[in-house]
PDB file of C-alpha atoms in Angstrom:
ATOM      1  CA  MET A   1      79.788  66.785  48.481  1.00  0.00           C
ATOM      2  CA  ARG A   2      78.261  64.266  50.813  1.00  0.00           C
ATOM      3  CA  ILE A   3      79.530  64.262  54.411  1.00  0.00           C
ATOM      4  CA  THR A   4      79.023  61.046  56.335  1.00  0.00           C
ATOM      5  CA  THR A   5      78.054  60.836  59.985  1.00  0.00           C
ATOM      6  CA  ARG A   6      81.439  59.341  60.749  1.00  0.00           C
ATOM      7  CA  LYS A   7      83.239  62.347  59.213  1.00  0.00           C
ATOM      8  CA  LEU A   8      81.077  64.763  61.167  1.00  0.00           C
ATOM      9  CA  ARG A   9      81.973  63.030  64.412  1.00  0.00           C
ATOM     10  CA  LEU A  10      85.660  63.096  63.509  1.00  0.00           C
ATOM     11  CA  ASN A  11      85.509  66.810  62.684  1.00  0.00           C
ATOM     12  CA  CYS A  12      83.759  67.528  65.972  1.00  0.00           C
ATOM     13  CA  LEU A  13      86.637  65.842  67.806  1.00  0.00           C
ATOM     14  CA  LEU A  14      89.434  67.441  65.786  1.00  0.00           C
ATOM     15  CA  LEU A  15      88.261  71.070  65.818  1.00  0.00           C
ATOM     16  CA  PRO A  16      88.574  71.620  69.594  1.00  0.00           C
ATOM     17  CA  LEU A  17      91.982  69.905  69.540  1.00  0.00           C
ATOM     18  CA  LEU A  18      93.222  72.145  66.721  1.00  0.00           C
ATOM     19  CA  TRP A  19      91.949  75.223  68.563  1.00  0.00           C
ATOM     20  CA  LEU A  20      93.872  74.267  71.708  1.00  0.00           C
ATOM     21  CA  LEU A  21      97.043  73.660  69.712  1.00  0.00           C
ATOM     22  CA  SER A  22      96.749  77.108  68.130  1.00  0.00           C
ATOM     23  CA  LEU A  23      96.785  78.950  71.481  1.00  0.00           C
ATOM     24  CA  PRO A  24      99.998  80.836  72.378  1.00  0.00           C
ATOM     25  CA  ALA A  25     102.411  79.160  74.774  1.00  0.00           C
ATOM     26  CA  TRP A  26     101.466  81.411  77.692  1.00  0.00           C
ATOM     27  CA  ALA A  27      97.742  80.665  77.459  1.00  0.00           C
ATOM     28  CA  ASP A  28      97.939  77.498  79.552  1.00  0.00           C
ATOM     29  CA  LYS A  29      99.848  79.191  82.357  1.00  0.00           C
ATOM     30  CA  ALA A  30      97.506  80.595  84.987  1.00  0.00           C
ATOM     31  CA  PRO A  31      98.871  83.640  86.864  1.00  0.00           C
ATOM     32  CA  LYS A  32     100.525  82.731  90.146  1.00  0.00           C
ATOM     33  CA  ILE A  33      98.737  83.963  93.235  1.00  0.00           C
ATOM     34  CA  THR A  34     101.117  85.243  95.890  1.00  0.00           C
ATOM     35  CA  LYS A  35     100.329  83.518  99.167  1.00  0.00           C
ATOM     36  CA  LYS A  36     103.506  84.304 101.113  1.00  0.00           C
ATOM     37  CA  GLU A  37     105.427  87.431 102.030  1.00  0.00           C
ATOM     38  CA  GLU A  38     108.869  88.017 103.515  1.00  0.00           C
ATOM     39  CA  VAL A  39     108.740  89.732 106.895  1.00  0.00           C
ATOM     40  CA  VAL A  40     111.869  91.651 107.865  1.00  0.00           C
ATOM     41  CA  THR A  41     112.595  91.919 111.592  1.00  0.00           C
ATOM     42  CA  ILE A  42     114.893  94.735 112.729  1.00  0.00           C
ATOM     43  CA  SER A  43     116.122  93.954 116.238  1.00  0.00           C
ATOM     44  CA  THR A  44     117.508  96.636 118.559  1.00  0.00           C
ATOM     45  CA  SER A  45     118.110  97.006 122.292  1.00  0.00           C
ATOM     46  CA  LEU A  46     114.865  99.017 122.423  1.00  0.00           C
ATOM     47  CA  GLY A  47     112.772  96.293 120.811  1.00  0.00           C
ATOM     48  CA  ASP A  48     111.910  94.697 117.481  1.00  0.00           C
ATOM     49  CA  ILE A  49     110.419  96.309 114.394  1.00  0.00           C
ATOM     50  CA  ARG A  50     108.757  94.126 111.775  1.00  0.00           C
ATOM     51  CA  LEU A  51     108.016  95.280 108.266  1.00  0.00           C
ATOM     52  CA  ILE A  52     106.952  94.070 104.849  1.00  0.00           C
ATOM     53  CA  LEU A  53     108.159  95.343 101.484  1.00  0.00           C
ATOM     54  CA  PHE A  54     105.922  96.328  98.576  1.00  0.00           C
ATOM     55  CA  ARG A  55     105.966  94.209  95.431  1.00  0.00           C
ATOM     56  CA  ASP A  56     105.294  97.199  93.164  1.00  0.00           C
ATOM     57  CA  THR A  57     108.687  98.674  94.105  1.00  0.00           C
ATOM     58  CA  PRO A  58     110.657  95.611  92.949  1.00  0.00           C
ATOM     59  CA  LEU A  59     114.103  97.222  92.677  1.00  0.00           C
ATOM     60  CA  HIS A  60     114.074  98.537  96.240  1.00  0.00           C
ATOM     61  CA  ARG A  61     112.431  95.391  97.561  1.00  0.00           C
ATOM     62  CA  ALA A  62     115.014  93.060  96.026  1.00  0.00           C
ATOM     63  CA  ASN A  63     117.934  95.245  97.141  1.00  0.00           C
ATOM     64  CA  PHE A  64     116.739  95.512 100.741  1.00  0.00           C
ATOM     65  CA  LEU A  65     115.914  91.808 101.053  1.00  0.00           C
ATOM     66  CA  LYS A  66     119.305  90.761  99.692  1.00  0.00           C
ATOM     67  CA  LYS A  67     121.151  93.024 102.095  1.00  0.00           C
ATOM     68  CA  ALA A  68     119.001  91.912 105.033  1.00  0.00           C
ATOM     69  CA  LYS A  69     119.559  88.231 104.219  1.00  0.00           C
ATOM     70  CA  ASP A  70     123.292  88.680 103.630  1.00  0.00           C
ATOM     71  CA  GLY A  71     123.825  90.376 107.023  1.00  0.00           C
ATOM     72  CA  PHE A  72     124.809  93.697 105.453  1.00  0.00           C
ATOM     73  CA  TYR A  73     122.812  95.709 108.016  1.00  0.00           C
ATOM     74  CA  ASN A  74     123.951  93.798 111.092  1.00  0.00           C
ATOM     75  CA  GLY A  75     125.974  96.161 113.252  1.00  0.00           C
ATOM     76  CA  THR A  76     124.816  99.353 111.548  1.00  0.00           C
ATOM     77  CA  THR A  77     123.099 102.010 113.641  1.00  0.00           C
ATOM     78  CA  PHE A  78     120.195 104.410 113.522  1.00  0.00           C
ATOM     79  CA  HIS A  79     122.507 107.367 113.025  1.00  0.00           C
ATOM     80  CA  ARG A  80     119.925 110.144 112.552  1.00  0.00           C
ATOM     81  CA  VAL A  81     116.774 110.650 114.606  1.00  0.00           C
ATOM     82  CA  ILE A  82     114.320 113.545 114.465  1.00  0.00           C
ATOM     83  CA  PRO A  83     111.242 113.377 116.739  1.00  0.00           C
ATOM     84  CA  ASN A  84     107.892 113.792 114.972  1.00  0.00           C
ATOM     85  CA  PHE A  85     109.602 113.116 111.665  1.00  0.00           C
ATOM     86  CA  MET A  86     111.690 109.987 111.077  1.00  0.00           C
ATOM     87  CA  VAL A  87     114.569 107.729 112.153  1.00  0.00           C
ATOM     88  CA  GLN A  88     117.295 106.872 109.643  1.00  0.00           C
ATOM     89  CA  GLY A  89     119.850 104.072 109.495  1.00  0.00           C
ATOM     90  CA  GLY A  90     121.622 101.496 107.381  1.00  0.00           C
ATOM     91  CA  ASP A  91     124.859 103.341 106.525  1.00  0.00           C
ATOM     92  CA  PRO A  92     127.753 100.842 106.584  1.00  0.00           C
ATOM     93  CA  ASN A  93     129.980 103.698 107.794  1.00  0.00           C
ATOM     94  CA  SER A  94     128.157 103.521 111.124  1.00  0.00           C
ATOM     95  CA  LYS A  95     129.823 100.177 111.853  1.00  0.00           C
ATOM     96  CA  ASP A  96     133.192 101.831 112.459  1.00  0.00           C
ATOM     97  CA  SER A  97     134.379 103.836 115.455  1.00  0.00           C
ATOM     98  CA  ASP A  98     134.234 107.211 113.698  1.00  0.00           C
ATOM     99  CA  PRO A  99     130.864 108.893 114.306  1.00  0.00           C
ATOM    100  CA  THR A 100     131.658 111.822 112.015  1.00  0.00           C
ATOM    101  CA  ASN A 101     131.264 109.799 108.812  1.00  0.00           C
ATOM    102  CA  ASP A 102     127.865 108.347 109.688  1.00  0.00           C
ATOM    103  CA  GLY A 103     125.324 109.206 107.017  1.00  0.00           C
ATOM    104  CA  GLN A 104     127.899 109.971 104.336  1.00  0.00           C
ATOM    105  CA  GLY A 105     127.776 106.488 102.833  1.00  0.00           C
ATOM    106  CA  PRO A 106     130.738 104.681 101.289  1.00  0.00           C
ATOM    107  CA  PRO A 107     132.475 106.259  98.278  1.00  0.00           C
ATOM    108  CA  ASN A 108     131.036 105.319  94.879  1.00  0.00           C
ATOM    109  CA  GLU A 109     128.069 103.558  96.457  1.00  0.00           C
ATOM    110  CA  PRO A 110     125.623 102.401  93.746  1.00  0.00           C
ATOM    111  CA  THR A 111     122.171 103.931  93.571  1.00  0.00           C
ATOM    112  CA  ILE A 112     118.710 102.579  92.758  1.00  0.00           C
ATOM    113  CA  ALA A 113     116.358 104.104  90.198  1.00  0.00           C
ATOM    114  CA  ALA A 114     113.428 105.900  91.822  1.00  0.00           C
ATOM    115  CA  GLU A 115     110.158 103.946  91.959  1.00  0.00           C
ATOM    116  CA  LEU A 116     107.839 106.855  92.663  1.00  0.00           C
ATOM    117  CA  ALA A 117     105.083 105.738  90.279  1.00  0.00           C
ATOM    118  CA  ALA A 118     103.872 103.194  92.839  1.00  0.00           C
ATOM    119  CA  GLY A 119     102.474 106.175  94.750  1.00  0.00           C
ATOM    120  CA  HIS A 120     103.014 104.929  98.304  1.00  0.00           C
ATOM    121  CA  LYS A 121     102.611 107.589 100.982  1.00  0.00           C
ATOM    122  CA  HIS A 122     104.769 108.620 103.906  1.00  0.00           C
ATOM    123  CA  ASP A 123     102.351 107.268 106.493  1.00  0.00           C
ATOM    124  CA  TYR A 124     103.349 106.497 110.083  1.00  0.00           C
ATOM    125  CA  GLY A 125     105.706 103.517 109.872  1.00  0.00           C
ATOM    126  CA  ALA A 126     106.439 103.858 106.155  1.00  0.00           C
ATOM    127  CA  VAL A 127     109.822 102.524 105.014  1.00  0.00           C
ATOM    128  CA  ALA A 128     111.571 104.769 102.475  1.00  0.00           C
ATOM    129  CA  ALA A 129     114.949 105.096 100.798  1.00  0.00           C
ATOM    130  CA  ALA A 130     117.237 107.970 101.700  1.00  0.00           C
ATOM    131  CA  ARG A 131     118.939 109.853  98.892  1.00  0.00           C
ATOM    132  CA  GLN A 132     120.944 112.948  98.013  1.00  0.00           C
ATOM    133  CA  GLY A 133     119.073 116.203  97.430  1.00  0.00           C
ATOM    134  CA  ASP A 134     117.538 117.281  94.136  1.00  0.00           C
ATOM    135  CA  PHE A 135     120.265 119.845  93.423  1.00  0.00           C
ATOM    136  CA  VAL A 136     122.822 117.058  92.927  1.00  0.00           C
ATOM    137  CA  ASN A 137     120.367 114.263  92.223  1.00  0.00           C
ATOM    138  CA  PRO A 138     117.553 115.511  89.974  1.00  0.00           C
ATOM    139  CA  GLN A 139     116.577 111.947  89.054  1.00  0.00           C
ATOM    140  CA  ARG A 140     115.932 111.252  92.739  1.00  0.00           C
ATOM    141  CA  LEU A 141     118.034 108.096  92.708  1.00  0.00           C
ATOM    142  CA  SER A 142     117.907 106.222  96.013  1.00  0.00           C
ATOM    143  CA  SER A 143     120.754 105.188  98.260  1.00  0.00           C
ATOM    144  CA  SER A 144     121.254 101.438  98.034  1.00  0.00           C
ATOM    145  CA  SER A 145     121.853 101.134 101.772  1.00  0.00           C
ATOM    146  CA  GLN A 146     120.351 103.963 103.850  1.00  0.00           C
ATOM    147  CA  PHE A 147     116.663 103.971 104.678  1.00  0.00           C
ATOM    148  CA  TYR A 148     114.331 105.777 107.040  1.00  0.00           C
ATOM    149  CA  LEU A 149     111.156 104.957 108.937  1.00  0.00           C
ATOM    150  CA  VAL A 150     108.458 107.618 109.319  1.00  0.00           C
ATOM    151  CA  GLU A 151     107.931 108.322 113.023  1.00  0.00           C
ATOM    152  CA  ASN A 152     105.398 111.156 112.731  1.00  0.00           C
ATOM    153  CA  HIS A 153     102.026 109.711 113.749  1.00  0.00           C
ATOM    154  CA  GLN A 154     100.252 111.918 111.192  1.00  0.00           C
ATOM    155  CA  GLY A 155     102.733 110.958 108.488  1.00  0.00           C
ATOM    156  CA  SER A 156     105.353 113.056 106.719  1.00  0.00           C
ATOM    157  CA  HIS A 157     103.359 113.660 103.569  1.00  0.00           C
ATOM    158  CA  PHE A 158     105.345 116.670 102.386  1.00  0.00           C
ATOM    159  CA  LEU A 159     107.826 114.038 101.123  1.00  0.00           C
ATOM    160  CA  ASP A 160     105.239 112.107  99.104  1.00  0.00           C
ATOM    161  CA  GLY A 161     106.285 111.678  95.497  1.00  0.00           C
ATOM    162  CA  GLN A 162     109.858 112.761  96.202  1.00  0.00           C
ATOM    163  CA  TYR A 163     111.382 109.757  97.967  1.00  0.00           C
ATOM    164  CA  THR A 164     110.644 106.105  97.187  1.00  0.00           C
ATOM    165  CA  VAL A 165     108.458 104.465  99.832  1.00  0.00           C
ATOM    166  CA  PHE A 166     108.920 100.712  99.527  1.00  0.00           C
ATOM    167  CA  GLY A 167     107.605  99.134 102.717  1.00  0.00           C
ATOM    168  CA  GLN A 168     105.538  99.458 105.881  1.00  0.00           C
ATOM    169  CA  VAL A 169     106.064  98.615 109.549  1.00  0.00           C
ATOM    170  CA  ILE A 170     103.508  96.023 110.673  1.00  0.00           C
ATOM    171  CA  GLN A 171     104.672  95.668 114.283  1.00  0.00           C
ATOM    172  CA  GLY A 172     106.839  97.748 116.611  1.00  0.00           C
ATOM    173  CA  LEU A 173     105.682 101.281 115.910  1.00  0.00           C
ATOM    174  CA  GLU A 174     106.234 102.054 119.577  1.00  0.00           C
ATOM    175  CA  VAL A 175     109.907 101.189 119.073  1.00  0.00           C
ATOM    176  CA  LEU A 176     110.143 103.957 116.461  1.00  0.00           C
ATOM    177  CA  ASP A 177     108.927 106.412 119.087  1.00  0.00           C
ATOM    178  CA  LYS A 178     111.568 105.186 121.554  1.00  0.00           C
ATOM    179  CA  ILE A 179     114.310 105.591 118.949  1.00  0.00           C
ATOM    180  CA  ALA A 180     113.147 109.097 118.026  1.00  0.00           C
ATOM    181  CA  ALA A 181     113.260 110.107 121.702  1.00  0.00           C
ATOM    182  CA  LEU A 182     116.928 109.170 122.181  1.00  0.00           C
ATOM    183  CA  PRO A 183     119.231 111.982 123.366  1.00  0.00           C
ATOM    184  CA  LYS A 184     121.216 113.256 120.388  1.00  0.00           C
ATOM    185  CA  ASP A 185     123.893 115.716 119.336  1.00  0.00           C
ATOM    186  CA  SER A 186     123.683 118.773 117.085  1.00  0.00           C
ATOM    187  CA  ARG A 187     123.777 116.540 113.985  1.00  0.00           C
ATOM    188  CA  ASP A 188     120.742 114.535 115.190  1.00  0.00           C
ATOM    189  CA  ARG A 189     122.973 111.537 115.899  1.00  0.00           C
ATOM    190  CA  PRO A 190     122.092 109.557 119.055  1.00  0.00           C
ATOM    191  CA  LEU A 191     124.705 110.025 121.775  1.00  0.00           C
ATOM    192  CA  THR A 192     124.742 106.249 122.295  1.00  0.00           C
ATOM    193  CA  ASP A 193     124.980 103.875 119.344  1.00  0.00           C
ATOM    194  CA  LEU A 194     121.752 102.011 118.665  1.00  0.00           C
ATOM    195  CA  ARG A 195     122.831  99.045 116.571  1.00  0.00           C
ATOM    196  CA  MET A 196     120.549  96.746 114.627  1.00  0.00           C
ATOM    197  CA  THR A 197     120.435  93.226 113.295  1.00  0.00           C
ATOM    198  CA  MET A 198     118.029  91.941 110.646  1.00  0.00           C
ATOM    199  CA  LYS A 199     116.470  88.640 109.731  1.00  0.00           C
ATOM    200  CA  VAL A 200     113.961  87.687 107.043  1.00  0.00           C
ATOM    201  CA  THR A 201     111.137  85.196 107.567  1.00  0.00           C
ATOM    202  CA  LYS A 202     108.756  83.981 104.885  1.00  0.00           C
ATOM    203  CA  LEU A 203     105.186  83.636 106.152  1.00  0.00           C
ATOM    204  CA  LYS A 204     101.791  82.968 104.629  1.00  0.00           C
ATOM    205  CA  ARG A 205      99.713  86.077 104.165  1.00  0.00           C
ATOM    206  CA  LYS A 206      96.957  84.639 106.346  1.00  0.00           C
ATOM    207  CA  LYS A 207      99.414  84.162 109.198  1.00  0.00           C
ATOM    208  CA  ILE A 208     100.752  87.711 108.826  1.00  0.00           C
ATOM    209  CA  THR A 209      97.188  89.022 109.040  1.00  0.00           C
ATOM    210  CA  ALA A 210      96.500  86.869 112.122  1.00  0.00           C
ATOM    211  CA  LEU A 211      99.738  87.864 113.893  1.00  0.00           C
ATOM    212  CA  TYR A 212     100.063  91.513 112.922  1.00  0.00           C
ATOM    213  CA  GLY A 213      96.708  92.593 111.496  1.00  0.00           C
ATOM    214  CA  ARG A 214      98.153  93.430 108.089  1.00  0.00           C
ATOM    215  CA  GLN A 215      95.561  93.034 105.324  1.00  0.00           C
ATOM    216  CA  PHE A 216      96.432  92.071 101.751  1.00  0.00           C
TER     217      PHE A 216
END
């Protein structure tokens, strides 16, 4: 069969078009590059602590951001402090006038599935979710409210792989040390309430690096 020059030109134009039309729907969507992060500022009478949350622990990240934005943590206290270890807070019970229920959490509080596969370590300033012990919680489900910040300058790595680490302090590590040094009772509760407020600010990654030295 004889093919004319005109037909050849037409085929040359049609073939690339047909190939493009045959691609799956997702092929023309380039992956989005994350250029901004949400910085959480925890304000206390001893100073401010700023932290970022890891994207590869999405359940914990979303839960914490929602609570921080909704004002859930405002008025809660750091109810447990252990020098050279960690400071813990976020229990809504700590808003009331009864110090004996701090740390117990509200009844029937929901939990969050562990996100241990991300592999984040308990470095100085790590943000992690508190939880009940393995004997009643073998799945290592996290509390949906209480969290702790690692105050040990060498890290608390004996907890690695057991509790979900979902963020990192990027400014205010010295405030952790001040909190850990507070006078406390036999239950490690500060003798004076140290209440917190939180706000969330979205910033470009370049600005976060410039302000706080955090690399992405």
